[in-house]
Coordinates of C-alpha atoms and ligand atoms in Angstrom, one line a residue:
X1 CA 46.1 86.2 38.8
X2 CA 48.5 83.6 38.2
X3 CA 47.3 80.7 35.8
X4 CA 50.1 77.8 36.2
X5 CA 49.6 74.5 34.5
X6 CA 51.5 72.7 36.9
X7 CA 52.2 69.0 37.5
X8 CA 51.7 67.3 34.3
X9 CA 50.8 63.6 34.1
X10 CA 49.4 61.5 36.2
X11 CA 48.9 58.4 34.6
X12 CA 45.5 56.0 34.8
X13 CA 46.5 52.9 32.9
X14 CA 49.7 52.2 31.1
X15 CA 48.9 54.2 28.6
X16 CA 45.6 55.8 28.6
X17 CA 44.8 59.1 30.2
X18 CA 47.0 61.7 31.1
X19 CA 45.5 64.2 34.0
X20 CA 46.4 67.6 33.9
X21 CA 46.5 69.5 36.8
X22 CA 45.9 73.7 36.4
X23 CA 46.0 75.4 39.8
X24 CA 44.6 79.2 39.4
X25 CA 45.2 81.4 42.0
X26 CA 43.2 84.7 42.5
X27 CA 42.3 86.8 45.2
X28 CA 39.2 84.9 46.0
X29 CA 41.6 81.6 46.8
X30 CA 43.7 78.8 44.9
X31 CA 41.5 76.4 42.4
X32 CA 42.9 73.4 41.1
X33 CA 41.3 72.0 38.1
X34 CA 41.7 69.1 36.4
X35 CA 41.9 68.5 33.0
X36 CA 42.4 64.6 31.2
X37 CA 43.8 64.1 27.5
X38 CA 43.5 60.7 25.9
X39 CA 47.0 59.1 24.5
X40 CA 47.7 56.3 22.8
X41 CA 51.4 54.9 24.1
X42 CA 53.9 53.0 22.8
X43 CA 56.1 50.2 24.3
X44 CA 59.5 52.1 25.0
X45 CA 62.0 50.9 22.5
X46 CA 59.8 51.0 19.7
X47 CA 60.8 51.4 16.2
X48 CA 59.5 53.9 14.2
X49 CA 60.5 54.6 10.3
X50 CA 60.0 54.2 6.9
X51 CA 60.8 51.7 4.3
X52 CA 61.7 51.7 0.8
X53 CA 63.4 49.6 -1.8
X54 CA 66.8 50.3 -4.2
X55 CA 65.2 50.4 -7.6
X56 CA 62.5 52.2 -7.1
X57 CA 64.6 55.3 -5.5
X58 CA 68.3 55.2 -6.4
X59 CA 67.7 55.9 -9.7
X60 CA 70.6 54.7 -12.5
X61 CA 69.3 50.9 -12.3
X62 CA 70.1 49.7 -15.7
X63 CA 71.1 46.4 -14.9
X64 CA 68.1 44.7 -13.7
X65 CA 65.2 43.0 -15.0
X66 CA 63.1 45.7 -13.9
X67 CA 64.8 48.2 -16.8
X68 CA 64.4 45.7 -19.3
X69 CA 60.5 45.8 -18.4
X70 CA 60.4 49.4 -18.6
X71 CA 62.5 49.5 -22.1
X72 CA 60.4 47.1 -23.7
X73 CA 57.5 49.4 -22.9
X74 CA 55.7 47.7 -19.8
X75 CA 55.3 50.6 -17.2
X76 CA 51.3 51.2 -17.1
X77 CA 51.8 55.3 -16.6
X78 CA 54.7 55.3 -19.8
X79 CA 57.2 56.8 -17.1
X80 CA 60.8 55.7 -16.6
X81 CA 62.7 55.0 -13.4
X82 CA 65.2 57.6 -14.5
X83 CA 66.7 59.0 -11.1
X84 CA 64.0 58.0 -9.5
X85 CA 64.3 59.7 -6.0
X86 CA 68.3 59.9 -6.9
X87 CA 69.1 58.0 -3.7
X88 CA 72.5 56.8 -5.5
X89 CA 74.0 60.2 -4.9
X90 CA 71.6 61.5 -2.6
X91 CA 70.0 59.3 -0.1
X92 CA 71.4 61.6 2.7
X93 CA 69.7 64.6 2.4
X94 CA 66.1 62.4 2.7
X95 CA 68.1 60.6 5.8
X96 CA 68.4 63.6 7.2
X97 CA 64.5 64.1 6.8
X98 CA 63.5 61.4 8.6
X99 CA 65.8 62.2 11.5
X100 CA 64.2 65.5 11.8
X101 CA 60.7 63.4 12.0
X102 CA 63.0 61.3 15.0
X103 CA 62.5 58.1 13.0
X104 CA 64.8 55.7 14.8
X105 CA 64.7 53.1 11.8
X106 CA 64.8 52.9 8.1
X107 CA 64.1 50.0 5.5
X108 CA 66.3 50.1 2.4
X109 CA 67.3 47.1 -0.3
X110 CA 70.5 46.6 -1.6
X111 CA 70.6 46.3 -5.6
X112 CA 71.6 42.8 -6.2
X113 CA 72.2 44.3 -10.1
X114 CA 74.9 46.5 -8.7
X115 CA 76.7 44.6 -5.9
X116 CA 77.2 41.6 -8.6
X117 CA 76.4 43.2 -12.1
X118 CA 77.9 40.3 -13.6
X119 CA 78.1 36.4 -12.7
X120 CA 80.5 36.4 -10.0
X121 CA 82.0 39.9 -11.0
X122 CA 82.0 42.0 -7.4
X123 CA 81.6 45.8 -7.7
X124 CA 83.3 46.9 -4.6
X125 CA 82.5 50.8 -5.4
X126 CA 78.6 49.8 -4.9
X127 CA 79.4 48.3 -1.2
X128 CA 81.4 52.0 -0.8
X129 CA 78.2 53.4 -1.4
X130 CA 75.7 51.2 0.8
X131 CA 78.9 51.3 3.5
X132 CA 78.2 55.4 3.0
X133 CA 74.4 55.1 3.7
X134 CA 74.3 53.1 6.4
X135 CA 77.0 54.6 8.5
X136 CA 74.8 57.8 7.3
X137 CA 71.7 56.1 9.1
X138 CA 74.0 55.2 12.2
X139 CA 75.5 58.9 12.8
X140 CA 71.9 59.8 12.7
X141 CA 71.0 56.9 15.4
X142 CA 68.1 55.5 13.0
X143 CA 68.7 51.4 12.6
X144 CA 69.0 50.5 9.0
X145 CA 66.6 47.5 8.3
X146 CA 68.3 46.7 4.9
X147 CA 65.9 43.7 2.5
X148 CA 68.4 41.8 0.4
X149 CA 65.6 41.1 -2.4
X150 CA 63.1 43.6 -3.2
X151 CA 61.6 42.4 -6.4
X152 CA 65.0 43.0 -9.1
X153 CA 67.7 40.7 -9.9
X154 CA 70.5 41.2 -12.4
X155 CA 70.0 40.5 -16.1
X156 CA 72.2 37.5 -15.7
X157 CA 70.2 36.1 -13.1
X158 CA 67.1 36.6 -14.8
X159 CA 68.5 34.8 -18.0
X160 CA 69.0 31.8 -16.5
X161 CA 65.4 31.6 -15.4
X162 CA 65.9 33.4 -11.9
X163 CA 63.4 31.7 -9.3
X164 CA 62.1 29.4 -11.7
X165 CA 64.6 27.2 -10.8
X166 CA 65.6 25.9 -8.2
X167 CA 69.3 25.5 -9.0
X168 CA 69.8 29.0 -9.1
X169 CA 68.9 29.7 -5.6
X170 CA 72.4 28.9 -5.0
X171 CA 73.6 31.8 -6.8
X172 CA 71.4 34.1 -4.5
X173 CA 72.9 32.8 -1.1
X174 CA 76.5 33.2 -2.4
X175 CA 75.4 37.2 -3.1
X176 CA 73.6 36.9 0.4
X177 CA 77.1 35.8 1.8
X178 CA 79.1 38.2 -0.2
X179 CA 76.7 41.1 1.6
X180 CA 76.7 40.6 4.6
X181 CA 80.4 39.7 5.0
X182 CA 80.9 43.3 3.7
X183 CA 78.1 44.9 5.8
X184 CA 77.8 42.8 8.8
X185 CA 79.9 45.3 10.9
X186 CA 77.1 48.2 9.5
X187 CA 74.0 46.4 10.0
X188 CA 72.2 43.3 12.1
X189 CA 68.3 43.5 10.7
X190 CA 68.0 41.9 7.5
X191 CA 65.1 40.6 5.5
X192 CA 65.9 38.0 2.7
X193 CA 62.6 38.6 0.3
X194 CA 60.2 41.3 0.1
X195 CA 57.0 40.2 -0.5
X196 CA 57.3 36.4 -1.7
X197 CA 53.7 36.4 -2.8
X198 CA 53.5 39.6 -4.7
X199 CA 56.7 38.9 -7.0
X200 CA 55.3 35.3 -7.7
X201 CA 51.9 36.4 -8.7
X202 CA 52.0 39.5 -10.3
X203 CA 55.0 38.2 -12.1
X204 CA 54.2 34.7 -13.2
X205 CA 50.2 34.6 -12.7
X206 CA 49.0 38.0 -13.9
X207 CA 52.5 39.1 -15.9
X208 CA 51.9 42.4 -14.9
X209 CA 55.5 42.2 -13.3
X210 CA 58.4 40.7 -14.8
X211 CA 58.7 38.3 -16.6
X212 CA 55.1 38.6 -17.6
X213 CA 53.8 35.0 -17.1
X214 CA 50.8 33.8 -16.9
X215 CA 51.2 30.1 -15.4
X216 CA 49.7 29.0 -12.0
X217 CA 52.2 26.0 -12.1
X218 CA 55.4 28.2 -12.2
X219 CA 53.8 30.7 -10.3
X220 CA 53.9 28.5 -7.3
X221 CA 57.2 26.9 -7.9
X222 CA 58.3 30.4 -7.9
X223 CA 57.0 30.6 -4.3
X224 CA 58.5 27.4 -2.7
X225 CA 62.2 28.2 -4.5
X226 CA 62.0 31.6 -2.6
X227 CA 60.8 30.1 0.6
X228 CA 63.6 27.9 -0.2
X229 CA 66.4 30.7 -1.1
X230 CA 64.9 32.4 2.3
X231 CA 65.9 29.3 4.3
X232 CA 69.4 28.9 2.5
X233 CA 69.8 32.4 3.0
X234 CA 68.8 32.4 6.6
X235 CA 71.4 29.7 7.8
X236 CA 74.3 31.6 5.6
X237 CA 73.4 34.7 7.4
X238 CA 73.4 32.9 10.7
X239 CA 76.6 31.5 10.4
X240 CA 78.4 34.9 9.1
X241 CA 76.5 36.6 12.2
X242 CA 75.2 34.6 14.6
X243 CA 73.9 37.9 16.7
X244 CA 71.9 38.9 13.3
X245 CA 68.2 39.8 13.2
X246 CA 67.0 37.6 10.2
X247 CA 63.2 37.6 8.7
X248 CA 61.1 38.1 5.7
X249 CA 57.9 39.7 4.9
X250 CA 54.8 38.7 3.2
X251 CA 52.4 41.1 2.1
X252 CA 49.5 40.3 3.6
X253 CA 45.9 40.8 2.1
X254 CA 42.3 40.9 3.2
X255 CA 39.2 38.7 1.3
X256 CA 36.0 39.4 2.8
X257 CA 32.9 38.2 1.3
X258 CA 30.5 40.6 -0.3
X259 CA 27.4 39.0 0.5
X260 CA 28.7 37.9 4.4
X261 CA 25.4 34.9 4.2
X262 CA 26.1 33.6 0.8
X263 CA 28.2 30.3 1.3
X264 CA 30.0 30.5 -2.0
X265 CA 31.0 34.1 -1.5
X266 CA 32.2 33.0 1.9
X267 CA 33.9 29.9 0.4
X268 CA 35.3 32.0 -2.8
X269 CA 36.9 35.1 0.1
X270 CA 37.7 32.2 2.3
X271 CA 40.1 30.7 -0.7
X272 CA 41.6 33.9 -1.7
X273 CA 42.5 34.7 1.6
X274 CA 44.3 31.0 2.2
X275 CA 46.1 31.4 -0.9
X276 CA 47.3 34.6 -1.2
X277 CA 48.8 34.3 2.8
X278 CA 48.1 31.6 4.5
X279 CA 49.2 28.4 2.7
X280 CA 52.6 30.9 2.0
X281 CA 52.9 31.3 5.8
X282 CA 52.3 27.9 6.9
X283 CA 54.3 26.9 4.4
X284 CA 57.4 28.8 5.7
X285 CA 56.6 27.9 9.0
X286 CA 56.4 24.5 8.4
X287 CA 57.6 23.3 5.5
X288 CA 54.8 22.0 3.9
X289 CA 52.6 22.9 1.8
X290 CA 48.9 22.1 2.2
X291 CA 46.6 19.9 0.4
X292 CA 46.2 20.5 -3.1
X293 CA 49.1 23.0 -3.2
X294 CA 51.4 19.3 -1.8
X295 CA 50.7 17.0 -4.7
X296 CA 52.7 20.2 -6.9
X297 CA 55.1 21.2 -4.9
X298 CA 58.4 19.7 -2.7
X299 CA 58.1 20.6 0.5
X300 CA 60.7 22.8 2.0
X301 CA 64.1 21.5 3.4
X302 CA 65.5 22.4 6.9
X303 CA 62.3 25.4 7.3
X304 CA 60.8 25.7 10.9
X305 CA 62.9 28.0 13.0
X306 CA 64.4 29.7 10.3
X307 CA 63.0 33.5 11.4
X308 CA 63.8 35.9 13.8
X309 CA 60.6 37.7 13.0
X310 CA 57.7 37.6 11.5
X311 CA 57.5 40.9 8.6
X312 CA 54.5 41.8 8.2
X313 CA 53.5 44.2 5.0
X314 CA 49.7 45.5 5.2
X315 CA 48.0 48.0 2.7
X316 CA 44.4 46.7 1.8
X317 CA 41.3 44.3 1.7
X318 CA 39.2 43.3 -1.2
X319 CA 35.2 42.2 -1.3
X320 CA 34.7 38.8 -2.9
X321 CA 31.6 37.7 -5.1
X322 CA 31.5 34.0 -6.4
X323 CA 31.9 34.1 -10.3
X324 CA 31.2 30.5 -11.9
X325 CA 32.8 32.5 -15.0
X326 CA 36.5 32.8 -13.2
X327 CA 38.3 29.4 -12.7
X328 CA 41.8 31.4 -13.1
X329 CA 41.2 33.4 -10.6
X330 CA 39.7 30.9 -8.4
X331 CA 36.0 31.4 -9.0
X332 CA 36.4 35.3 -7.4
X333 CA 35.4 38.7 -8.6
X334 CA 37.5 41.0 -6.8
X335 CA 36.5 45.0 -6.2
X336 CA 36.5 47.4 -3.8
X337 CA 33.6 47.7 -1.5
X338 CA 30.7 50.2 -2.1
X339 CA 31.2 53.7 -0.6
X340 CA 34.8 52.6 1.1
X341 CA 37.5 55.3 1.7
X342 CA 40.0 54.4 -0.9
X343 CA 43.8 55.2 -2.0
X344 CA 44.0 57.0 -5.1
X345 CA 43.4 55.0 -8.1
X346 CA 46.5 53.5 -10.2
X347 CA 46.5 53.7 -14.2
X348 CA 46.2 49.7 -14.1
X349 CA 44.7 48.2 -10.5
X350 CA 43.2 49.8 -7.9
X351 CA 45.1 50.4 -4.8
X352 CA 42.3 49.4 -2.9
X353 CA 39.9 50.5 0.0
X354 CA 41.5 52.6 3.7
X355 CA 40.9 49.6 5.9
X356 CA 42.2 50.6 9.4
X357 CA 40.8 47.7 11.0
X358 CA 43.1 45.2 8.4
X359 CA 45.9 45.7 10.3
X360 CA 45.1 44.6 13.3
X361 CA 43.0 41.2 12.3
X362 CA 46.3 40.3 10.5
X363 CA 48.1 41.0 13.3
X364 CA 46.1 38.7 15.2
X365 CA 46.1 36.2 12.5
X366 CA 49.6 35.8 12.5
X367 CA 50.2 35.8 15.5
X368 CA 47.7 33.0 16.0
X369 CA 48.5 31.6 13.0
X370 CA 52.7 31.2 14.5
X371 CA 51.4 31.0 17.5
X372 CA 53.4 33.8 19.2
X373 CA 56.4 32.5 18.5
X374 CA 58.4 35.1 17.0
X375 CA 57.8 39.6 17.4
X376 CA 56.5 40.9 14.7
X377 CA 57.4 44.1 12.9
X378 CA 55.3 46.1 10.4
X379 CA 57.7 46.0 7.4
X380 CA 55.1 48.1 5.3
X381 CA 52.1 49.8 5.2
X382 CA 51.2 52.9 3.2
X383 CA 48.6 55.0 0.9
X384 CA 48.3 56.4 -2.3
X385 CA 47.5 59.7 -1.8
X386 CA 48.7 62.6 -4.1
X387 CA 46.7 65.6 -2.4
X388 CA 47.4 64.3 1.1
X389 CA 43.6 64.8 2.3
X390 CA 43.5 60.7 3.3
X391 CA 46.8 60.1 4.7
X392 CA 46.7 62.2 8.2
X393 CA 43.6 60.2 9.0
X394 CA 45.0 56.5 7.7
X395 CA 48.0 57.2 9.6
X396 CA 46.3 57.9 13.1
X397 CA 43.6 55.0 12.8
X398 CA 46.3 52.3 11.4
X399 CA 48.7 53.0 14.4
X400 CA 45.5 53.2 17.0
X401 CA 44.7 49.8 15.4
X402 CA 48.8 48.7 16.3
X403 CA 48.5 49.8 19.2
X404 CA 45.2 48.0 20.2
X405 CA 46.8 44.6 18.7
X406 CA 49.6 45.6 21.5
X407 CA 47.7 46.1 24.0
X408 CA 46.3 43.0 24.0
X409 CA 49.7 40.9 24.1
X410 CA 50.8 41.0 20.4
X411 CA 54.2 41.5 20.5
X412 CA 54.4 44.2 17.5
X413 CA 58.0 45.8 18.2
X414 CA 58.0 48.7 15.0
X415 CA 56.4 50.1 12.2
X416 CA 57.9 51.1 8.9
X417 CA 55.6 53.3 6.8
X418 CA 55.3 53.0 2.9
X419 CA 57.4 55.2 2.4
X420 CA 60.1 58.2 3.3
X421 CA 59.6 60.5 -0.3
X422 CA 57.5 59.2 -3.5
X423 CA 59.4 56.4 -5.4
X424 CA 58.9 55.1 -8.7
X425 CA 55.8 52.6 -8.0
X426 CA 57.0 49.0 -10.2
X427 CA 54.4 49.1 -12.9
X428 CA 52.2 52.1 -12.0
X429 CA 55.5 54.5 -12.2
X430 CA 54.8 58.2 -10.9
X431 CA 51.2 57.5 -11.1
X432 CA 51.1 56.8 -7.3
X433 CA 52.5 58.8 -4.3
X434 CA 52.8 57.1 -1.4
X435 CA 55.5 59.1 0.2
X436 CA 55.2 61.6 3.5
X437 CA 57.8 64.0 1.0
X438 CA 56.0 65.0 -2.2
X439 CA 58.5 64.8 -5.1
X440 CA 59.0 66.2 -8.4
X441 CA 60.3 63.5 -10.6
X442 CA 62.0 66.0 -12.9
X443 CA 63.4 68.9 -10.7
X444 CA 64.3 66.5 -7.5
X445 CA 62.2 69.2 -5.6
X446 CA 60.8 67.5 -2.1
X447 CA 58.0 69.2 -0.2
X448 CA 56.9 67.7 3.0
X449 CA 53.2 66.3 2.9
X450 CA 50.9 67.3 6.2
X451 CA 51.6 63.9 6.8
X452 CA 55.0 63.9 7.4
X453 CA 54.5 66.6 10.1
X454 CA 52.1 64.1 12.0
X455 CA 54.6 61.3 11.2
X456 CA 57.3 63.3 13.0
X457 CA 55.2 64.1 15.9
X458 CA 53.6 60.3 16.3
X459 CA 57.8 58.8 16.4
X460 CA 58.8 62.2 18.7
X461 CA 56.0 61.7 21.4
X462 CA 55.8 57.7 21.3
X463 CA 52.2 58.1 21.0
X464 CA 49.3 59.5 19.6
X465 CA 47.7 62.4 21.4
X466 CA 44.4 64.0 21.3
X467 CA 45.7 67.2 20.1
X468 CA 47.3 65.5 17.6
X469 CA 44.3 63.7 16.1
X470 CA 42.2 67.4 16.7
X471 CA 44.8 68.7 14.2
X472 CA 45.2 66.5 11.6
X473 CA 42.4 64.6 11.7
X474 CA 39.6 65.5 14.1
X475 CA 36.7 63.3 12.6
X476 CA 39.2 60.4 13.6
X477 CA 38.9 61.3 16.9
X478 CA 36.4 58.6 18.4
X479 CA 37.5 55.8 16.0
X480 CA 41.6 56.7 17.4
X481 CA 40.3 56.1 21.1
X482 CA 38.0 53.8 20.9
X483 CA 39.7 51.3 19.2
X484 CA 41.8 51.4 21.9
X485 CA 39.3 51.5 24.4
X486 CA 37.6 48.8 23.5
X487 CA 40.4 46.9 23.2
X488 CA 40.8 47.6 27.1
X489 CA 37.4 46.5 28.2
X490 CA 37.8 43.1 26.2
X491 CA 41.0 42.5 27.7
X492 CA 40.0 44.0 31.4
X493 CA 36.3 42.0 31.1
Ligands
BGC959 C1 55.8 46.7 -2.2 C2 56.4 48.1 -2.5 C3 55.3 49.0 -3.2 C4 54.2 49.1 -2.3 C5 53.0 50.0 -2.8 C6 54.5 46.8 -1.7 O1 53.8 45.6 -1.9 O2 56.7 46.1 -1.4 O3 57.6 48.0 -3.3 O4 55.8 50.2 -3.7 O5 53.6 47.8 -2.1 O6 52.4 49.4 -3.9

């Protein structure tokens, strides 16, 4: 008897099924039978990788405002940066990681602290060593993705009141210049700022970043000066390299009310939600800032137009109760709802519920929201999951949720997962692990999560097959497909 499982792949839709065809032959005749796998594909070109940012995984930042933080005791867990994941001398060897997972891109930062460790002094050895990782990331064909800000800033910078005021955003687009003149010929994808939103507020409104504020007026200056720098910093790049790819991201955030028929819950999410990302986006879009946030704050000068791409950064939603008792946080008790899935707890904050279906309604809420104007990229999204046992399954149902926002005309062109191998996690320190690599802190040991196998496969195949999801995550199985499914019928109905 000869069993052949011949002519592979005959494709339904665009992405859909796959039909296997087994022809068996026996004495009794030839059978064919047919068999159909479910896949989830993704547009060719795609990008696949990870991202991370310099402090928390070169290890050796002493020059930054983040060190200070740590020396004078701030870190939740006690831990220090140290080496972090000792990317200074050995960023390769993880480089090499992610190319075996056929990542084609990876997010990094440049330390501003290093290029410039002094006002207008210029370390040329640290460009030698960011020249050395991306040409790394070339010879291993992954595009580097590098941020320019991801939350540090040299001492000096910090000292003269960093982002609080607006005259030293010109100090920020000269080191933006000084870059990319250097780097231009390494890299075209930049971002300006990580995560606008979350350096203002956990730094100036909940000082649990920083420089440890608590002021709502600051807070938001602090937001419209690095909307501002962004802009600057946009047309600087632009000019040094016209064919650059030039963006930011915000982290993005989801409010939902816990009692869905209770007007001032719905009222109390609804604000959250326009504060947090909306008024920020709009904002950058269009240069103005909404009513009441207007009567603070100056809008923005020369700002529509000035992104290539909208980043978007997605880990979580919250549940929202009105609480009369709460004006500082704008009359909202925050928590995690009842019986969700959720990351692994921090020492300080909770990283929040496993909320598959968040990424795709911000998808579609930017998009709206921008009105398709620009592709979008997912700059970040990740768990905190020491044992692993979550991960597989957040992976699979985030990217089936991607893929259903693609399929239905978003233009979503990568997606960077948070991140590569654990990094030192801002004010939480070892405490959460949000990396595909397990790594021990102390011996620089790296052992592959479960998840970095599925990772590997996912970027390998372009897609996400049944097999796959049997393997690493079989109770996903119907939520995988049919989020994609349904997806079809609403846009086929
Ligand atoms: C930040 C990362 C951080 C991650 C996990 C993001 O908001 O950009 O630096 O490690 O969240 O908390």
């Amino acid at each position: 008897m000869v069993n052949q499982p011949g002519l592979v792949n005959h494709s339904l839709s665009s992405c859909h099924m796959v039909q296997y065809f087994y022809i068996s032959a026996t004495d009794k005749g030839v059978h064919v039978f047919m068999a159909s796998k479910r896949l989830l594909r993704f547009p060719e070109g795609f990008l696949w990788g990870t991202a991370s940012a310099a402090h928390q995984c070169e290890g050796g930042n002493t020059n930054n405002q983040w060190y200070r933080w740590e020396r004078q005791g701030h870190i939740l867990s006690g831990d220090s940066c140290g080496d972090a994941s000792d990317w200074w001398r050995r960023a390769e060897s993880d480089f090499e990681l992610a190319e075996q997972m056929e990542n084609n891109a990876l997010r990094l930062s440049l330390e501003w602290s290093r290029i410039e460790p002094e006002e207008e002094r210029w370390d040329s050895t640290a460009l030698d060593r960011y020249r050395a990782m991306l040409s790394d990331l070339r010879r291993r064909h992954m595009v580097p993705i590098v941020t320019l800000h991801h939350f540090t800033e040299p001492l000096w910078f910090a000292d003269r009141g960093g982002f609080a005021n607006p005259e030293n955003i010109a100090f920020f687009v000269r080191y933006v210049r000084y870059a990319i003149s250097h780097l231009q010929d390494l890299c075209d994808f930049w971002l300006t700022f990580n995560e606008p939103n979350v350096y203002a507020v956990m730094g100036y409104l909940l000082g649990i970043f920083p420089p440890g504020e608590h002021d709502l007026k600051r807070t938001l200056l602090v937001i419209r000066n690095l909307l501002q720098a962004h802009v600057e910093a946009f047309y600087a790049i632009s000019e040094l390299q016209p064919e650059a790819r030039i963006g930011y991201c915000l982290h993005y955030r989801l409010f939902d009310p816990a009692r869905p028929l209770w007007p001032l819950d719905v009222a109390a999410a609804a604000l959250q939600e326009e504060s947090f990302n909306w008024a920020i986006l709009r904002a950058a879009e269009t240069g103005h800032f909404s009513v009441p946030l207007n009567f603070a704050l100056e809008p923005l000068v020369r700002a529509p137009g000035t992104r290539d791409y909208h980043g978007v950064n997605y880990y979580t939603r919250e549940m929202v109760r009105f609480d009369p008792t709460k004006p500082g946080e704008l009359f909202a008790r925050r928590f995690d709802r009842l019986n969700a899935i959720v990351n692994d707890p921090g020492v300080g904050e909770s990283f929040g519920e496993i909320y598959p279906e968040g990424i795709y309604r911000v998808l579609k809420e930017v998009y709206k929201r921008t009105r398709g104007n620009k592709p979008l990229y997912i700059t970040e999204n990740g768990f905190s999951n020491v044992r692993d046992d979550r991960r597989p399954r957040a992976i699979l149902e985030h990217l089936a949720m991607v893929h259903r926002a693609i399929q239905e005309g978003i233009p979503v062109r990568g997606y960077l997962h948070w991140t590569l191998v654990d990094n030192f996690e801002w004010a939480e320190g070892w405490s959460a692990r949000f990396g595909l690599i397990e790594l021990n802190p102390h011996t620089q040991e790296r052992i592959p999560r479960r998840s970095a196998s599925l990772f590997g496969e996912i970027c390998r195949a372009n897609a996400i097959t049944e097999e796959m999801v049997e393997r690493f995550a079989p109770e996903a199985m119907e939520t995988v497909f049919g989020a994609s499914e349904r997806a079809r019928s609403e846009v086929t109905a």
